[in-house]
Coordinates of C-alpha atoms and ligand atoms in Angstrom, one line a residue:
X1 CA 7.8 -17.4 17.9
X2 CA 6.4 -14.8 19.7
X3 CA 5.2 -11.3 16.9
X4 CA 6.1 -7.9 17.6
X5 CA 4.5 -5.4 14.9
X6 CA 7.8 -4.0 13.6
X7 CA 6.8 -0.4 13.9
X8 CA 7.4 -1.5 17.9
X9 CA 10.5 -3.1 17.6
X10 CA 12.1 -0.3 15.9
X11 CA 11.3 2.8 18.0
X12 CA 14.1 4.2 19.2
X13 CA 15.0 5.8 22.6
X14 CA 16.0 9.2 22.1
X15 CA 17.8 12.1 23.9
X16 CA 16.3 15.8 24.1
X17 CA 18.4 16.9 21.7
X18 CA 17.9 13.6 19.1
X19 CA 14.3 14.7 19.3
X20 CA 15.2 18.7 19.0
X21 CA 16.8 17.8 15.9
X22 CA 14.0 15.4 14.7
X23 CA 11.8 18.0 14.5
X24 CA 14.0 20.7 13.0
X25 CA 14.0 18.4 10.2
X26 CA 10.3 18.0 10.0
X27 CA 10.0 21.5 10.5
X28 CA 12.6 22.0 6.8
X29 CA 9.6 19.4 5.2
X30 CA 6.6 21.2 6.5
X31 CA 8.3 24.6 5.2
X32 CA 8.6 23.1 1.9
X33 CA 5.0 21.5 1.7
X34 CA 3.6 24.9 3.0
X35 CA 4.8 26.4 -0.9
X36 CA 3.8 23.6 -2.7
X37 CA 0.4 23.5 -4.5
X38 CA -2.8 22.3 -3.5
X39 CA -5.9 20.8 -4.6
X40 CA -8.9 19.8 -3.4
X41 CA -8.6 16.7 -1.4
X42 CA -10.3 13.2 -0.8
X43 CA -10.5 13.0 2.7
X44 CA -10.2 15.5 5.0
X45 CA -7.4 17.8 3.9
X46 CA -6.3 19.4 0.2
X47 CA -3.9 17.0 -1.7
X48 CA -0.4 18.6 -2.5
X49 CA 1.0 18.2 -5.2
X50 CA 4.9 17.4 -4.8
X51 CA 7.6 15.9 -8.0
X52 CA 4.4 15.6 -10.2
X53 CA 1.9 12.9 -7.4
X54 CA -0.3 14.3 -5.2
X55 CA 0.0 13.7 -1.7
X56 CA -2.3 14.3 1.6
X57 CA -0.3 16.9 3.5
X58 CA 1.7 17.6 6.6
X59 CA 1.8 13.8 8.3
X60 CA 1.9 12.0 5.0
X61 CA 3.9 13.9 3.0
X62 CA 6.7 14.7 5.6
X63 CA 7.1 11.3 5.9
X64 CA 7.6 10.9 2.0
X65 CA 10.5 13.5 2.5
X66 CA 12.0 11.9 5.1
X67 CA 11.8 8.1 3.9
X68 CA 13.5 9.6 0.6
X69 CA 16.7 11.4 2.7
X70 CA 16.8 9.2 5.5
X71 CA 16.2 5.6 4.6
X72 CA 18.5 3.2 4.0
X73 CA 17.7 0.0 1.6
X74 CA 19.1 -3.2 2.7
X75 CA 19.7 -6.3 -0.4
X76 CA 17.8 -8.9 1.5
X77 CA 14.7 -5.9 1.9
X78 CA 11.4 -6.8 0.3
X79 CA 9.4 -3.6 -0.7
X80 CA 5.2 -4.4 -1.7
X81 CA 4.5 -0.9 -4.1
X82 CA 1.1 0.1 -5.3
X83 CA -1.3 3.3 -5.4
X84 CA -3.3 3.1 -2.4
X85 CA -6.3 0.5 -3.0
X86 CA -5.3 -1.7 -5.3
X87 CA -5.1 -4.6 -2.9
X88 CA -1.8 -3.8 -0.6
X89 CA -3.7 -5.2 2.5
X90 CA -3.9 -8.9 0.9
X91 CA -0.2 -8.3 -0.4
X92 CA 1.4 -7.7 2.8
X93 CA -0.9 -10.9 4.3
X94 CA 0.7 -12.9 1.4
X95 CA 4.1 -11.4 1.4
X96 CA 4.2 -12.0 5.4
X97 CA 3.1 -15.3 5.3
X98 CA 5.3 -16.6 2.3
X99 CA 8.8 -15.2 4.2
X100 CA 7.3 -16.0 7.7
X101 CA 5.5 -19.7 6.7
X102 CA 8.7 -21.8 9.3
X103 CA 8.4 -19.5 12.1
X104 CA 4.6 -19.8 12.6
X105 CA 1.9 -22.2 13.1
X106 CA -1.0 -21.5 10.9
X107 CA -3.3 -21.9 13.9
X108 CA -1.5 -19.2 16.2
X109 CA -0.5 -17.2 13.1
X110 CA 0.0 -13.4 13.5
X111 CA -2.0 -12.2 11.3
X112 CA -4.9 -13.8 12.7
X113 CA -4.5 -11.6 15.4
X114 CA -3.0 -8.5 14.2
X115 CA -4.0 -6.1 11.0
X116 CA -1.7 -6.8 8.4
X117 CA -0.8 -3.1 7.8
X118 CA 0.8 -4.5 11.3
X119 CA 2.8 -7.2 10.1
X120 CA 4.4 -4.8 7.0
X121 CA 5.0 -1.7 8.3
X122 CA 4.2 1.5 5.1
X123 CA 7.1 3.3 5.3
X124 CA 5.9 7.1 4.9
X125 CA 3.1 6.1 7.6
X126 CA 3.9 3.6 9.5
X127 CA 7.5 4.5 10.0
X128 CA 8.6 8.0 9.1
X129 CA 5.4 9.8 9.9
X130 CA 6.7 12.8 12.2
X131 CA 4.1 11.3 14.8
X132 CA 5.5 8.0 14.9
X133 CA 9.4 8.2 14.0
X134 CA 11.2 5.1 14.2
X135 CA 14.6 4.0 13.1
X136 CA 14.3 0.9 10.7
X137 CA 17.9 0.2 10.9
X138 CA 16.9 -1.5 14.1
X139 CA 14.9 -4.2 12.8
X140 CA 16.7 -7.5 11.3
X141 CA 16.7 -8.7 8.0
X142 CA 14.6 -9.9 5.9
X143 CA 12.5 -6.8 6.2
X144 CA 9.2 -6.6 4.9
X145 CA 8.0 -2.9 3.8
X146 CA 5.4 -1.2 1.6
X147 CA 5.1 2.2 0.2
X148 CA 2.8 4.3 -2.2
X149 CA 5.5 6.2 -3.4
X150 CA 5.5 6.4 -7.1
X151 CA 8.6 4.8 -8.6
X152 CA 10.0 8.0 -9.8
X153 CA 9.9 9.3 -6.1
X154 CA 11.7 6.3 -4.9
X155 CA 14.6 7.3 -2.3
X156 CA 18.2 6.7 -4.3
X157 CA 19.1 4.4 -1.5
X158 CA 16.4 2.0 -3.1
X159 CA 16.8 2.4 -6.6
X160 CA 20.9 1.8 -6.1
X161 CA 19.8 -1.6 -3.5
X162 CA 19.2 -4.9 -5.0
X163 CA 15.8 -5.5 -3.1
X164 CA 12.9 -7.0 -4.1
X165 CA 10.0 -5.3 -5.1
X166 CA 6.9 -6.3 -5.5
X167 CA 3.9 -3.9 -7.9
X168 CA 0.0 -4.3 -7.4
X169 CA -2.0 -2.7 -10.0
X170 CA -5.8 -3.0 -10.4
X171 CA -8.0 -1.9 -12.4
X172 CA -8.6 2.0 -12.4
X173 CA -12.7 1.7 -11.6
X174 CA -12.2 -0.5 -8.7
X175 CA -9.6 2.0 -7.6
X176 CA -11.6 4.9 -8.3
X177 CA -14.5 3.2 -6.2
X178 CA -13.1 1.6 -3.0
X179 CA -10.6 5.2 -2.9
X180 CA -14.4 7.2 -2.5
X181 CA -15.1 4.6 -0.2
X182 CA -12.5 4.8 2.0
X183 CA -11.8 8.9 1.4
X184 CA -15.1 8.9 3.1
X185 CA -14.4 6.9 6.0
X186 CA -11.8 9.4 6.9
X187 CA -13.8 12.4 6.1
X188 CA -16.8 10.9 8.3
X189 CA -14.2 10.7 11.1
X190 CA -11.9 13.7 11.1
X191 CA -13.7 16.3 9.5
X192 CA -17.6 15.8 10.3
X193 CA -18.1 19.2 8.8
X194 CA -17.5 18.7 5.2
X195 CA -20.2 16.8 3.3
X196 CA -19.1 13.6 1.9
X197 CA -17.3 13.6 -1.0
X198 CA -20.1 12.6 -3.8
X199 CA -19.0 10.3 -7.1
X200 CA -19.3 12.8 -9.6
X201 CA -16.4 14.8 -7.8
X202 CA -14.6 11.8 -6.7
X203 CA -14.6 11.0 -10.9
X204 CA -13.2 14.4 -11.8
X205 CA -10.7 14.4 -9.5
X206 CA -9.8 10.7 -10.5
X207 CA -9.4 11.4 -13.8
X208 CA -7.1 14.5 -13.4
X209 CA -5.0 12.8 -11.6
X210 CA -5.9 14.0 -8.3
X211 CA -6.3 11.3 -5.9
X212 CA -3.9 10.2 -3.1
X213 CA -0.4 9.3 -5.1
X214 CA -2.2 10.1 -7.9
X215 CA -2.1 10.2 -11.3
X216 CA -3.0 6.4 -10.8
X217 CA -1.9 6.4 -14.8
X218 CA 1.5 7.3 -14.3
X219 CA 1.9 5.6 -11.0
X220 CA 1.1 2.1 -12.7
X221 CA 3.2 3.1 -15.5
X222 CA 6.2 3.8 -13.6
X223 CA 6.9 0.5 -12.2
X224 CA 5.4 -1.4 -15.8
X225 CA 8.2 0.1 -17.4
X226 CA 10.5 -0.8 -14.5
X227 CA 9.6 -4.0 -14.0
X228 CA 10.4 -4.4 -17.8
X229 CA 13.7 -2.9 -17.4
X230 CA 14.8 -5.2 -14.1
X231 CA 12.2 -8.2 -14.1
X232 CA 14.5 -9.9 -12.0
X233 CA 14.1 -7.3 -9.4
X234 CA 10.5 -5.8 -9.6
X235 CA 7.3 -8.0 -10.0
X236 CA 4.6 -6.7 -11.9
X237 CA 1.4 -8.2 -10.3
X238 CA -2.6 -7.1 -11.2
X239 CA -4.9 -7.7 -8.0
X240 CA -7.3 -9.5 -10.7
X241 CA -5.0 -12.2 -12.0
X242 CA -4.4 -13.1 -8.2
X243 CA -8.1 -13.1 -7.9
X244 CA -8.8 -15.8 -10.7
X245 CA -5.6 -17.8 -10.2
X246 CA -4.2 -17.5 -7.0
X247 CA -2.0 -21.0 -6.8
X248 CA -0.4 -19.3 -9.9
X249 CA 0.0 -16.1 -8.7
X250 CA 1.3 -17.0 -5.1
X251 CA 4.0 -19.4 -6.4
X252 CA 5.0 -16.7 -8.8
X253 CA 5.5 -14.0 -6.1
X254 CA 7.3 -16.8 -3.9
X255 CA 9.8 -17.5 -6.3
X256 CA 10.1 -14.5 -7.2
X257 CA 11.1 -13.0 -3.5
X258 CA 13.3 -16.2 -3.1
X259 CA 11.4 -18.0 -0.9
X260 CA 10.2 -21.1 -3.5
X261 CA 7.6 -23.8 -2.0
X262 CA 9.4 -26.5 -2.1
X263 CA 7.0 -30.0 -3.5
X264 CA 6.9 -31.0 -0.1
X265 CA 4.9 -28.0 1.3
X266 CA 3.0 -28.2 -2.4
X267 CA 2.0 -31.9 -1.2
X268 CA 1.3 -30.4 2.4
X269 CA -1.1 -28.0 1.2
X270 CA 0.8 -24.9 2.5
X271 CA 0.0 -22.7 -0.4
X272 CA -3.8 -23.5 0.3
X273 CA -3.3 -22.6 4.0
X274 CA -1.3 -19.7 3.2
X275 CA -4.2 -18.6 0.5
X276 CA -7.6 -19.5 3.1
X277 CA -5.5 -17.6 5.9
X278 CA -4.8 -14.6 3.9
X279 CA -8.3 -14.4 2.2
X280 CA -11.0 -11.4 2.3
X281 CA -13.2 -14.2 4.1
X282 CA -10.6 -15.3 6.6
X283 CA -9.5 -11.3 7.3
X284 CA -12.2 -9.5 6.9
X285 CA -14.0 -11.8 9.6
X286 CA -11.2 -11.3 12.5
X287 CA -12.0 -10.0 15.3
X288 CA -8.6 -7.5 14.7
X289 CA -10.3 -6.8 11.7
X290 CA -13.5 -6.3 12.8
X291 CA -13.5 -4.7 15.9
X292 CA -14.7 -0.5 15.7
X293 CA -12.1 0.3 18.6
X294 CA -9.1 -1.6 16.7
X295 CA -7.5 1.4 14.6
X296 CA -4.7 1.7 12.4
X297 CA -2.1 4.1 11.6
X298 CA -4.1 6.2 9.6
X299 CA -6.5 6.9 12.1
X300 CA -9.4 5.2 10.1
X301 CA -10.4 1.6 11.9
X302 CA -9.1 -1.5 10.4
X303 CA -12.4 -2.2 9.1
X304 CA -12.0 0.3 6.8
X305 CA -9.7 -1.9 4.9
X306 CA -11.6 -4.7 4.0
X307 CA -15.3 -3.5 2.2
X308 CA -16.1 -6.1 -0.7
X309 CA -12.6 -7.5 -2.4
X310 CA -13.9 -7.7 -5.2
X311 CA -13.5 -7.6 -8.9
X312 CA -15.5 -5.3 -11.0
X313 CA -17.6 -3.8 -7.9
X314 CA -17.3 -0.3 -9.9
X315 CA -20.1 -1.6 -12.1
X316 CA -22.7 -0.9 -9.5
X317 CA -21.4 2.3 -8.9
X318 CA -20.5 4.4 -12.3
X319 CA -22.3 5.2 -15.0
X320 CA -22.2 4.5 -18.4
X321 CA -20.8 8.1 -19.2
X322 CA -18.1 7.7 -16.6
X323 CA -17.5 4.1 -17.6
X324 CA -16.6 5.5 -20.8
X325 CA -14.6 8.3 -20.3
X326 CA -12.1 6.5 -17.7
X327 CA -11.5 3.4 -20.5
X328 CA -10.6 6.2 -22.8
X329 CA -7.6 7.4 -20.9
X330 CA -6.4 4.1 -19.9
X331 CA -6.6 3.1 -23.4
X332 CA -4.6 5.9 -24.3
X333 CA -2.0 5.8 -21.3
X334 CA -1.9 2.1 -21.5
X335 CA -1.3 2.1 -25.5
X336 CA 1.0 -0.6 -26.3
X337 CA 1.8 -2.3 -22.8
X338 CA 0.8 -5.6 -22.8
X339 CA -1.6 -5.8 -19.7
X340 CA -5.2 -4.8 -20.2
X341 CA -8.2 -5.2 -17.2
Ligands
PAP401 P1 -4.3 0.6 1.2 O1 -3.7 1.0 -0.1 O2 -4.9 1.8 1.8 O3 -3.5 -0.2 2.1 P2 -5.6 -1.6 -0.1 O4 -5.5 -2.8 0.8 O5 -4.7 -1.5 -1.2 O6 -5.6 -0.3 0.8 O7 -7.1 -1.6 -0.7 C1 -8.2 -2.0 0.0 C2 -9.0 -2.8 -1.0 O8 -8.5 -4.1 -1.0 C3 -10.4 -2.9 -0.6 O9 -11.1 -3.0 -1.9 P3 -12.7 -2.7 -2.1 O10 -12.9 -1.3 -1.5 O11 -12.9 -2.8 -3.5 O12 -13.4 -3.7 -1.3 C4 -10.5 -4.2 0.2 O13 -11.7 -4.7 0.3 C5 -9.5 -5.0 -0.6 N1 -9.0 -6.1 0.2 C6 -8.5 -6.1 1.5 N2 -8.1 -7.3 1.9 C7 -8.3 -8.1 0.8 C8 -8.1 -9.5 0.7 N3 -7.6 -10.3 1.6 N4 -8.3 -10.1 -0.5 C9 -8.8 -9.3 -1.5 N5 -9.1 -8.0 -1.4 C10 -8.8 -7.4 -0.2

């Protein structure tokens, strides 16, 4: 089966006056975000802060406003949720490759030759960013999304659906670390005039909440205490379990999205393939993946998505003091959920 990135199947052909309209109503979002307030940011703009998570500005942030009025959930949707770093990439490789594993051959799969931001379209970036509007409605179902939207924030039309959703958490340090890392990548890029953004600041800002989607705290919490609420709906999954048992973990998130392996395709191997294909190894090494000139929808080269994939790397970065200080507050924030890292 031939692949089309969904973000190309569903743009739309539009009249003058579709378009007119279009951006009268990003104009109403860009009013709003121009009284909201701001903070210093991560990358190369302030972060805004808008129904209590911080957001980057303008292209980001419209599209949060418009994915929450315009978009409409479907039952058979599956929607991946997570604050940015904590291992969507590898999700949306898993979560593609689990719905998608009768349609394609793993030697002439996909996502060996396209990003898989590409094969699960964000919704706020991908899809409703003013730059890039496209009407989702036009893609068939099952449809495979993310978003970073915290739950609270979550449009109506997909609290009231019966979707599947999917929540990667990992551990705040990690976060913290590869969200300096790739902060910086855009910085670098966009705005060569502001000095990189040093750890001690990236820290403070981390811990007071402000960092893209942001407070990562509250964003984790959000969907714990949904996924309690509705664990038939929403997964609860930590990047680090899926690191140290990934059989486990993948036949957990398969069942869970309805698409069980069956014991033939555990005799086969599939889970195996589906794992090696979908690895930091396998991805990371890509020519897709690799390549300085391929660049995703953020601007920032695919590249920029794939730096160690590891667990723990924040020990070669923080110190002892900051160590410290974040286990404090996800001690306190965490009290009394039954997930630790
Ligand atoms: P996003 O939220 O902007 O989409 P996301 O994919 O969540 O980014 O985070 C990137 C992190 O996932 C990187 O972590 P690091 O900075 O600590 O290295 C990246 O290396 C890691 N990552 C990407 N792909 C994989 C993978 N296939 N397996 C494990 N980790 C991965």
């Amino acid at each position: 089966m031939e692949f089309t990135p969904p973000s190309k199947r569903c743009l739309p052909t539009k009249s003058k006056e579709e378009e007119e309209d279009d951006e009268r109503v990003y104009q109403t979002y860009r009013n709003l975000i121009s009284t909201l307030p701001t903070e210093n940011g991560w990358s190369s703009s302030n972060l805004v802060l808008y129904q209590g998570s911080r957001y980057v500005p303008n292209n980001f942030l419209q599209g949060v406003m418009a994915v929450q009025q315009h978009f409409k959930a479907r039952p058979t949707d599956i929607l991946l949720t997570a604050i940015p770093k904590s291992g969507t990439t590898w999700m949306k490789a898993l979560i593609f490759s689990i719905v998608n594993r009768t349609h394609y051959d793993f030697t002439t799969h996909p996502l060996l030759t396209h990003n898989p931001q590409d094969c699960v379209p964000t919704l706020e970036t991908n899809l409703y960013r003013k730059t890039s509007i496209t009407n989702p409605d036009l893609l068939p179902s099952p449809r495979l999304f993310s978003t970073h939207i915290s739950c609270s924030s979550l449009p109506k039309s997909i609290i009231d659906s019966s979707c599947q959703i999917v929540y990667i958490c990992r551990n705040p340090k990690d976060v913290l670390v590869s969200n300096r890392y790739f902060g910086n990548k855009i910085r670098a890029k966009f705005n060569k005039d502001q000095p990189l953004l040093s750890l001690a600041e990236a820290f403070q800002l981390f811990c007071k909440g402000a960092s893209p989607f942001g407070p990562y705290w509250e964003h984790v919490l959000g969907f714990w205490k949904a996924s309690l609420e509705q664990p038939e709906r929403i997964l609860f999954l930590k990047y680090e379990d899926l690191r140290s048992n990934p059989l486990v973990y993948l036949r957990k998130l398969a069942q869970h999205l309805g698409y069980p392996f069956s014991l033939e395709e555990e005799k086969q191997g599939v889970l195996e393939k589906i794992l090696n294909l979908c690895s930091f190894q396998n991805l990371s090494n890509l020519e897709v993946n690799k390549n300085p000139d391929k660049v995703s929808h953020v601007g920032v080269e695919y590249s920029a998505f794939f730096r160690k994939g590891q667990v723990g790397d924040w020990k070669n970065h923080l110190t002892a003091d900051m160590i410290e200080h974040i286990d404090r507050i996800t001690e306190q924030k965490f009290h009394g959920c039954d997930f630790s890292f």
